[in-house]
Amino acid sequence: MKKYSHEKIEKKWQKRWLEEKTYKSDLDKAARPFYNLMMFPYPSAEGLHVGNMYAFVGSDIYGRKKRMEGQDVFEPIGLDGFGIHSENYAIKIKKHPAEQAKISEKNFYRQLQTIGNGFAWDEKLETYDPEYYKWTQWIFTQLFKAGLAYRKKASVNWCPACLTVLADEQVIAGKCERCGTEVVKKELEQWFFKITDYAERLLKGLDTIDWSEKIKIAQRNWIGKSEGALIKFKILNSKLEIEVFTTRPDTLFGVTYMVFSPEHELVDVLRSQIQNWAEVQKYRKKSNLDIRCLSEEKTGVELKSVHAVNPANNEKIPIWIADYVLSGYGTGAIMAVPAHDRRDFEFAKTFNLPIRKVITPGALAVTPRNAEDIAAGAKSILRVEADCWEGEGELVNSGKFNGMPSEEAKWKIAEKIGAKRKTQYRLRDWLISRQRYWGPPIPMIWCNKCAKWVPEKEENLPVLLPDVEKFRPTGTDKSPLANFPEFYKTKCPKCGAEARRETDVSDTFLDSAWYYLRFLDPKNEKSAWSKERAKKWLPVNMYIGGAEHAVLHLLYVRFLSMALHDMKLLDFAKNSGEPITHFRAHGLLIKDGAKMSKSKGNVVNPDEYVRVYGADAFRMYLMFLGPFQDGGDFRDTGIRGMTRFLNRVWDYFENIGSAQEKSNDALKRVTHKTIKKVADDIESLSYNTALSALMVLLSEMEKSPSKEAGDIFVRLLAPFVPHITEEIYELLGSRTPKSIHKAEWPAHDPRFLEESKFLLIIQINGKIRDSIEVAIDIKEKEAEDLALSRERIKTYLAGESPKKIIFVPKRLVNIVI
Ligand code: ANZ
Ligand code: ZN
């Protein structure tokens, strides 16, 4: 008897699959296209860690089932190798990023081979390949031409460690998403993409796509739609007016002061009127350096001797500057209502400003249903009345609006003072330029003569990233490319005059915002993608990746496809432009109680596990850790159990040749139950429970060996452990189709899912006299004999022999006497 050896079979099949092009799809002719996408890795270390493998295997299992269901599955892979993460790694190990890219490429692809996924290797791509970034640059020029790329001076996020600006989405709790350093603000002119034009579409579209709920929630919050009004306040003794955005015009009578953000331009305009200018300036300088909004403590300075007028009651109110008012949101100024806005309330308390209540929760706040509710409601009202009530209610201290419900007063008051309705989004434009080397140079040229930015001509793309030794970030607001006149000196594509190239590169997230399009046509030299293929394959049917990209990549990818869709460069989903119908976030692997991450230094290299235990056992172990969308604790203690299981699988099929096929209904029932369970579980990515069910089935099969059950079992197991199952499939001699991974996915027979037993009722002359649990398929004779043998029935019959016995299958036996 042969023994199971993963060394032999895994290499053999990986080679054979490549030769036989098992996982290749005909991108032009596929009849049932299914685009199974997983987030491609970014090389920011020497290789992949088990967390990456976890994600890829989980995605591959899903794709394999679809393939067995007869879909033409396209499962591409590549490297997101441009960008800060790869550059930082190269710097760390003192290599040039281009040189390191070649090394990473080899190692990453080697690792990806060993895990046994059904990748479409012919379509692999790397974002730093000039043939790729040529089109990244082309997309930039298209966005520019469509008015969606523009330059603006703004207060932007600067990472003092990465020495570059960052997009808002890359600042997590005040820290750089890449390196964790606290981000500071800098006033710089930068390139932006107008993602805000798509705020409403991005929001609405969420209702049309099937994505992990937590991602949708994160995107909704990030887009942050709020409806309110723009209200104008006059500045006393001047012709100036200041506009504020508020969601609560109903609280207008409660405005006791105003606050501008420290950067607000009116502060400079009002300079001559401000008595304490030096103090104001000091605060503005300080708040510029500070990390905004992180400290709970409220700070601010009054603009002494400047006042505004409340348009509702013509009251004279003071004006302050404070950093709790953000320059980038609304109009950068607020009307403060300390009685009904917590931030204003805390500020007013800190600086002893008046607090005037204008909304009372009254009867509207609680509709008590029982005594407990009343007690709780009363308590909470007391508490909020004592400080600040942010809810709706009834107006007080508001002139003729007194007594009106706040919801109604909102628009009545706005109307009375002529305020405009306004919908506001929290979403900011996407800051796209980076003062770094390792990225696609932004393909824009500044021409002094034309006095404008001119996009590089398509035939001159790519603007090649020059191979330079001095690639490190400069720490100034210029990229290292600004040190190379041979790079930036050029001619204006419009007028031919001497001109200067942009020297910043674009954000890595632009590279990854369109890679799924290029996968469909990676060697196309004439265009970024083939429109026909895009139409055929998109939107992506299933996308699996990390939840940490919720408001980064996963938002950008939607924005870009909508923009391309509107520019008529894509037409894969009518009107909506949504690129991905299904997205599922996988869970995270925990190691020693902490999230596995490079910064924690607790990452595990998969290579050793694959070498010792084989890819199959390792895949199975990873998927058995817990529900795929929840993640699991990586303690390698369980992996031997997987090997033991695979050995049992192997032995089962080694022995089956001599086994008699016994028709066994019990086994059939377990088998068909398992078919249904595994199918459902794969659909919901509950791989761990699918595997448990397969383990149960194997135990049953071992008790009564069956070829038929074995054939089903091996196919159900195939997506999880593709090598051993392919070997068994070959050994069983059933090479049509050539690969088990194209063999038909088993269908369950509903008849076998029915209960195996039922309660047989025993009647005498139509009256129930007894009952007993019996097998569902009990035969008539058997049932009658059983009924007659019951002690109770014998007592009733008292020796009399029945005239007639009626048997109703699955229900009863009626004895007529
Ligand atoms: C007066 C008011 C009274 C407000 C009240 C709220 C409650 P969302 O819903 O998040 O859009 N606001 C406006 N611009 C701001 C800025 N630049 N920085 C900080 N806060 C700003 O929030 C809108 C509310 O946030 C606005 O409505 C404004 O405060 C504040 F009882 O105006 B409100
Ligand atoms: Zn950083």
Tab-separated table of N, CA and C in Angstrom, residues 711-815:
chain	number	residue	atom	x	y	z
A	711	ASP	N	-16.723	9.013	-3.957
A	711	ASP	CA	-16.656	9.875	-5.128
A	711	ASP	C	-17.228	11.266	-4.819
A	712	ILE	N	-18.298	11.282	-4.072
A	712	ILE	CA	-18.885	12.568	-3.679
A	712	ILE	C	-17.971	13.297	-2.691
A	713	PHE	N	-17.510	12.535	-1.730
A	713	PHE	CA	-16.660	13.102	-0.684
A	713	PHE	C	-15.436	13.810	-1.275
A	714	VAL	N	-14.770	13.146	-2.203
A	714	VAL	CA	-13.518	13.703	-2.708
A	714	VAL	C	-13.784	14.985	-3.491
A	715	ARG	N	-14.935	15.060	-4.132
A	715	ARG	CA	-15.257	16.295	-4.849
A	715	ARG	C	-15.608	17.442	-3.891
A	716	LEU	N	-16.297	17.097	-2.822
A	716	LEU	CA	-16.623	18.138	-1.841
A	716	LEU	C	-15.366	18.674	-1.159
A	717	LEU	N	-14.404	17.791	-1.049
A	717	LEU	CA	-13.174	18.174	-0.348
A	717	LEU	C	-12.216	18.948	-1.267
A	718	ALA	N	-12.406	18.800	-2.561
A	718	ALA	CA	-11.446	19.331	-3.539
A	718	ALA	C	-11.131	20.824	-3.389
A	719	PRO	N	-12.119	21.699	-3.170
A	719	PRO	CA	-11.765	23.122	-3.076
A	719	PRO	C	-10.815	23.426	-1.918
A	720	PHE	N	-10.908	22.621	-0.878
A	720	PHE	CA	-10.095	22.891	0.315
A	720	PHE	C	-8.666	22.376	0.148
A	721	VAL	N	-8.564	21.149	-0.341
A	721	VAL	CA	-7.251	20.511	-0.469
A	721	VAL	C	-7.089	20.033	-1.914
A	722	PRO	N	-6.705	20.933	-2.787
A	722	PRO	CA	-6.769	20.632	-4.223
A	722	PRO	C	-5.779	19.572	-4.705
A	723	HIS	N	-4.653	19.362	-4.003
A	723	HIS	CA	-3.647	18.431	-4.531
A	723	HIS	C	-4.014	16.977	-4.259
A	724	ILE	N	-4.259	16.666	-2.996
A	724	ILE	CA	-4.539	15.258	-2.640
A	724	ILE	C	-5.811	14.776	-3.345
A	725	THR	N	-6.775	15.659	-3.475
A	725	THR	CA	-8.024	15.248	-4.115
A	725	THR	C	-7.811	15.005	-5.609
A	726	GLU	N	-6.941	15.801	-6.207
A	726	GLU	CA	-6.644	15.600	-7.631
A	726	GLU	C	-5.925	14.260	-7.828
A	727	GLU	N	-5.042	13.930	-6.904
A	727	GLU	CA	-4.306	12.664	-6.993
A	727	GLU	C	-5.271	11.477	-6.842
A	728	ILE	N	-6.158	11.587	-5.873
A	728	ILE	CA	-7.130	10.502	-5.658
A	728	ILE	C	-8.024	10.349	-6.886
A	729	TYR	N	-8.430	11.455	-7.418
A	729	TYR	CA	-9.290	11.460	-8.611
A	729	TYR	C	-8.593	10.720	-9.758
A	730	GLU	N	-7.289	10.947	-9.856
A	730	GLU	CA	-6.548	10.260	-10.912
A	730	GLU	C	-6.453	8.761	-10.598
A	731	LEU	N	-6.177	8.454	-9.333
A	731	LEU	CA	-6.057	7.051	-8.948
A	731	LEU	C	-7.359	6.292	-9.149
A	732	LEU	N	-8.457	6.962	-8.960
A	732	LEU	CA	-9.751	6.310	-9.150
A	732	LEU	C	-10.028	6.068	-10.628
A	733	GLY	N	-9.138	6.600	-11.457
A	733	GLY	CA	-9.241	6.321	-12.886
A	733	GLY	C	-10.305	7.121	-13.590
A	734	SER	N	-10.775	8.146	-12.949
A	734	SER	CA	-11.881	8.885	-13.564
A	734	SER	C	-11.420	10.231	-14.085
A	735	ARG	N	-10.583	10.214	-15.096
A	735	ARG	CA	-10.049	11.490	-15.565
A	735	ARG	C	-10.915	12.133	-16.645
A	736	THR	N	-12.194	12.062	-16.558
A	736	THR	CA	-13.052	12.890	-17.422
A	736	THR	C	-14.013	13.660	-16.544
A	737	PRO	N	-13.963	14.923	-16.523
A	737	PRO	CA	-12.950	15.764	-17.161
A	737	PRO	C	-11.568	15.494	-16.579
A	738	LYS	N	-10.593	16.137	-17.189
A	738	LYS	CA	-9.209	15.842	-16.843
A	738	LYS	C	-8.856	16.177	-15.402
A	739	SER	N	-9.545	17.132	-14.840
A	739	SER	CA	-9.203	17.549	-13.479
A	739	SER	C	-10.428	17.487	-12.595
A	740	ILE	N	-10.200	17.080	-11.362
A	740	ILE	CA	-11.316	17.069	-10.409
A	740	ILE	C	-11.847	18.481	-10.226
A	741	HIS	N	-10.974	19.457	-10.459
A	741	HIS	CA	-11.392	20.836	-10.218
A	741	HIS	C	-12.319	21.363	-11.307
A	742	LYS	N	-12.515	20.494	-12.314
A	742	LYS	CA	-13.528	20.829	-13.308
A	742	LYS	C	-14.640	19.803	-13.299
A	743	ALA	N	-14.514	18.851	-12.393
A	743	ALA	CA	-15.567	17.839	-12.268
A	743	ALA	C	-16.818	18.492	-11.691
A	744	GLU	N	-17.909	17.823	-11.898
A	744	GLU	CA	-19.172	18.427	-11.486
A	744	GLU	C	-19.291	18.499	-9.970
A	745	TRP	N	-19.734	19.626	-9.505
A	745	TRP	CA	-19.991	19.783	-8.070
A	745	TRP	C	-21.212	18.930	-7.717
A	746	PRO	N	-21.105	18.083	-6.689
A	746	PRO	CA	-22.221	17.174	-6.400
A	746	PRO	C	-23.501	17.926	-6.043
A	747	ALA	N	-24.606	17.348	-6.462
A	747	ALA	CA	-25.907	17.924	-6.091
A	747	ALA	C	-26.538	16.992	-5.068
A	748	HIS	N	-27.171	17.549	-4.096
A	748	HIS	CA	-27.788	16.672	-3.104
A	748	HIS	C	-29.172	16.232	-3.573
A	749	ASP	N	-29.555	15.066	-3.136
A	749	ASP	CA	-30.877	14.556	-3.459
A	749	ASP	C	-31.770	14.843	-2.255
A	750	PRO	N	-32.772	15.702	-2.436
A	750	PRO	CA	-33.570	16.138	-1.276
A	750	PRO	C	-34.244	14.973	-0.550
A	751	ARG	N	-34.473	13.888	-1.273
A	751	ARG	CA	-35.135	12.760	-0.627
A	751	ARG	C	-34.341	12.230	0.570
A	752	PHE	N	-33.020	12.341	0.442
A	752	PHE	CA	-32.190	11.806	1.516
A	752	PHE	C	-32.026	12.771	2.682
A	753	LEU	N	-32.576	13.959	2.519
A	753	LEU	CA	-32.458	14.919	3.614
A	753	LEU	C	-33.607	14.776	4.591
A	754	GLU	N	-34.638	14.037	4.135
A	754	GLU	CA	-35.794	13.870	5.006
A	754	GLU	C	-35.382	13.102	6.248
A	755	GLU	N	-36.220	13.277	7.270
A	755	GLU	CA	-35.941	12.579	8.518
A	755	GLU	C	-35.869	11.073	8.273
A	756	SER	N	-35.029	10.379	8.958
A	756	SER	CA	-34.851	8.956	8.730
A	756	SER	C	-35.863	8.136	9.542
A	757	LYS	N	-36.486	8.750	10.554
A	757	LYS	CA	-37.437	8.010	11.389
A	757	LYS	C	-38.749	8.796	11.487
A	758	PHE	N	-39.802	8.092	11.833
A	758	PHE	CA	-41.062	8.782	12.099
A	758	PHE	C	-41.845	8.023	13.159
A	759	LEU	N	-42.838	8.686	13.697
A	759	LEU	CA	-43.633	8.061	14.749
A	759	LEU	C	-44.807	7.333	14.107
A	760	LEU	N	-44.723	6.028	14.123
A	760	LEU	CA	-45.789	5.213	13.540
A	760	LEU	C	-46.941	5.118	14.550
A	761	ILE	N	-48.126	5.555	14.111
A	761	ILE	CA	-49.308	5.502	14.966
A	761	ILE	C	-49.983	4.143	14.773
A	762	ILE	N	-50.372	3.544	15.872
A	762	ILE	CA	-51.070	2.266	15.757
A	762	ILE	C	-52.498	2.447	16.271
A	763	GLN	N	-53.463	2.205	15.374
A	763	GLN	CA	-54.860	2.378	15.743
A	763	GLN	C	-55.573	1.025	15.768
A	764	ILE	N	-56.616	1.003	16.567
A	764	ILE	CA	-57.536	-0.148	16.483
A	764	ILE	C	-58.912	0.445	16.220
A	765	ASN	N	-59.485	0.016	15.123
A	765	ASN	CA	-60.769	0.578	14.688
A	765	ASN	C	-60.746	2.108	14.672
A	766	GLY	N	-59.630	2.676	14.205
A	766	GLY	CA	-59.552	4.138	14.042
A	766	GLY	C	-59.193	4.878	15.310
A	767	LYS	N	-59.038	4.181	16.441
A	767	LYS	CA	-58.667	4.858	17.682
A	767	LYS	C	-57.189	4.622	17.966
A	768	ILE	N	-56.508	5.707	18.368
A	768	ILE	CA	-55.074	5.576	18.639
A	768	ILE	C	-54.866	4.773	19.918
A	769	ARG	N	-54.088	3.696	19.781
A	769	ARG	CA	-53.846	2.846	20.933
A	769	ARG	C	-52.380	2.769	21.294
A	770	ASP	N	-51.532	3.117	20.353
A	770	ASP	CA	-50.091	2.988	20.616
A	770	ASP	C	-49.318	3.752	19.540
A	771	SER	N	-48.036	3.944	19.807
A	771	SER	CA	-47.182	4.549	18.768
A	771	SER	C	-45.751	4.092	19.009
A	772	ILE	N	-44.970	4.128	17.930
A	772	ILE	CA	-43.583	3.686	18.066
A	772	ILE	C	-42.740	4.329	16.970
A	773	GLU	N	-41.506	4.668	17.303
A	773	GLU	CA	-40.611	5.272	16.310
A	773	GLU	C	-40.032	4.182	15.418
A	774	VAL	N	-40.155	4.420	14.096
A	774	VAL	CA	-39.641	3.409	13.154
A	774	VAL	C	-38.901	4.099	12.013
A	775	ALA	N	-38.176	3.301	11.223
A	775	ALA	CA	-37.450	3.839	10.072
A	775	ALA	C	-38.439	4.379	9.050
A	776	ILE	N	-38.043	5.448	8.384
A	776	ILE	CA	-38.952	6.146	7.486
A	776	ILE	C	-39.420	5.247	6.348
A	777	ASP	N	-38.569	4.285	5.958
A	777	ASP	CA	-38.891	3.471	4.786
A	777	ASP	C	-39.403	2.081	5.199
A	778	ILE	N	-39.987	2.008	6.360
A	778	ILE	CA	-40.477	0.707	6.842
A	778	ILE	C	-41.515	0.135	5.858
A	779	LYS	N	-41.394	-1.164	5.601
A	779	LYS	CA	-42.295	-1.809	4.630
A	779	LYS	C	-43.604	-2.206	5.324
A	780	GLU	N	-44.628	-2.416	4.515
A	780	GLU	CA	-45.970	-2.710	5.034
A	780	GLU	C	-45.983	-3.918	5.978
A	781	LYS	N	-45.396	-4.991	5.506
A	781	LYS	CA	-45.404	-6.240	6.272
A	781	LYS	C	-44.715	-6.034	7.629
A	782	GLU	N	-43.560	-5.387	7.540
A	782	GLU	CA	-42.765	-5.108	8.741
A	782	GLU	C	-43.587	-4.316	9.761
A	783	ALA	N	-44.274	-3.273	9.256
A	783	ALA	CA	-45.054	-2.398	10.128
A	783	ALA	C	-46.192	-3.164	10.789
A	784	GLU	N	-46.863	-4.010	10.006
A	784	GLU	CA	-47.973	-4.792	10.546
A	784	GLU	C	-47.507	-5.757	11.625
A	785	ASP	N	-46.431	-6.452	11.324
A	785	ASP	CA	-45.895	-7.404	12.303
A	785	ASP	C	-45.503	-6.699	13.588
A	786	LEU	N	-44.864	-5.545	13.399
A	786	LEU	CA	-44.419	-4.776	14.553
A	786	LEU	C	-45.619	-4.357	15.413
A	787	ALA	N	-46.679	-3.876	14.736
A	787	ALA	CA	-47.874	-3.422	15.448
A	787	ALA	C	-48.492	-4.582	16.245
A	788	LEU	N	-48.589	-5.698	15.589
A	788	LEU	CA	-49.235	-6.847	16.237
A	788	LEU	C	-48.405	-7.423	17.375
A	789	SER	N	-47.133	-7.156	17.360
A	789	SER	CA	-46.270	-7.717	18.394
A	789	SER	C	-46.250	-6.848	19.665
A	790	ARG	N	-46.852	-5.652	19.594
A	790	ARG	CA	-46.820	-4.755	20.756
A	790	ARG	C	-47.687	-5.318	21.883
A	791	GLU	N	-47.195	-5.212	23.087
A	791	GLU	CA	-47.926	-5.773	24.230
A	791	GLU	C	-49.294	-5.108	24.390
A	792	ARG	N	-49.323	-3.780	24.274
A	792	ARG	CA	-50.581	-3.048	24.468
A	792	ARG	C	-51.632	-3.463	23.453
A	793	ILE	N	-51.165	-3.625	22.217
A	793	ILE	CA	-52.084	-3.996	21.143
A	793	ILE	C	-52.632	-5.407	21.391
A	794	LYS	N	-51.731	-6.290	21.831
A	794	LYS	CA	-52.140	-7.670	22.129
A	794	LYS	C	-53.252	-7.665	23.178
A	795	THR	N	-53.100	-6.780	24.180
A	795	THR	CA	-54.107	-6.691	25.228
A	795	THR	C	-55.442	-6.289	24.639
A	796	TYR	N	-55.409	-5.260	23.754
A	796	TYR	CA	-56.646	-4.808	23.124
A	796	TYR	C	-57.281	-5.890	22.276
A	797	LEU	N	-56.451	-6.591	21.531
A	797	LEU	CA	-56.988	-7.621	20.631
A	797	LEU	C	-57.559	-8.808	21.420
A	798	ALA	N	-56.970	-9.055	22.557
A	798	ALA	CA	-57.409	-10.155	23.436
A	798	ALA	C	-57.621	-11.446	22.668
A	799	GLY	N	-56.660	-11.777	21.839
A	799	GLY	CA	-56.702	-13.039	21.119
A	799	GLY	C	-57.447	-12.995	19.789
A	800	GLU	N	-58.287	-11.975	19.600
A	800	GLU	CA	-59.059	-11.849	18.349
A	800	GLU	C	-58.115	-11.615	17.178
A	801	SER	N	-58.394	-12.192	16.012
A	801	SER	CA	-57.514	-11.899	14.871
A	801	SER	C	-58.150	-10.818	14.000
A	802	PRO	N	-57.366	-9.885	13.552
A	802	PRO	CA	-57.876	-8.722	12.816
A	802	PRO	C	-58.575	-9.120	11.527
A	803	LYS	N	-59.646	-8.317	11.191
A	803	LYS	CA	-60.339	-8.525	9.931
A	803	LYS	C	-59.496	-7.987	8.788
A	804	LYS	N	-58.905	-6.857	9.098
A	804	LYS	CA	-58.206	-6.138	8.030
A	804	LYS	C	-57.125	-5.268	8.691
A	805	ILE	N	-56.004	-5.069	8.011
A	805	ILE	CA	-55.005	-4.125	8.521
A	805	ILE	C	-54.683	-3.117	7.423
A	806	ILE	N	-54.801	-1.815	7.775
A	806	ILE	CA	-54.522	-0.768	6.780
A	806	ILE	C	-53.208	-0.091	7.132
A	807	PHE	N	-52.335	0.028	6.136
A	807	PHE	CA	-51.037	0.679	6.356
A	807	PHE	C	-50.964	1.965	5.537
A	808	VAL	N	-50.756	3.083	6.208
A	808	VAL	CA	-50.530	4.346	5.490
A	808	VAL	C	-49.053	4.713	5.665
A	809	PRO	N	-48.270	4.644	4.574
A	809	PRO	CA	-46.822	4.878	4.693
A	809	PRO	C	-46.514	6.198	5.408
A	810	LYS	N	-45.516	6.167	6.208
A	810	LYS	CA	-45.031	7.314	6.966
A	810	LYS	C	-46.059	7.855	7.955
A	811	ARG	N	-47.155	7.090	8.186
A	811	ARG	CA	-48.142	7.601	9.134
A	811	ARG	C	-48.648	6.561	10.133
A	812	LEU	N	-49.385	5.585	9.646
A	812	LEU	CA	-50.044	4.741	10.643
A	812	LEU	C	-50.357	3.325	10.159
A	813	VAL	N	-50.703	2.538	11.162
A	813	VAL	CA	-51.254	1.206	10.913
A	813	VAL	C	-52.606	1.167	11.632
A	814	ASN	N	-53.674	0.837	10.894
A	814	ASN	CA	-54.993	0.743	11.519
A	814	ASN	C	-55.469	-0.720	11.484
A	815	ILE	N	-55.713	-1.243	12.678
A	815	ILE	CA	-56.130	-2.647	12.769
A	815	ILE	C	-57.646	-2.677	12.952
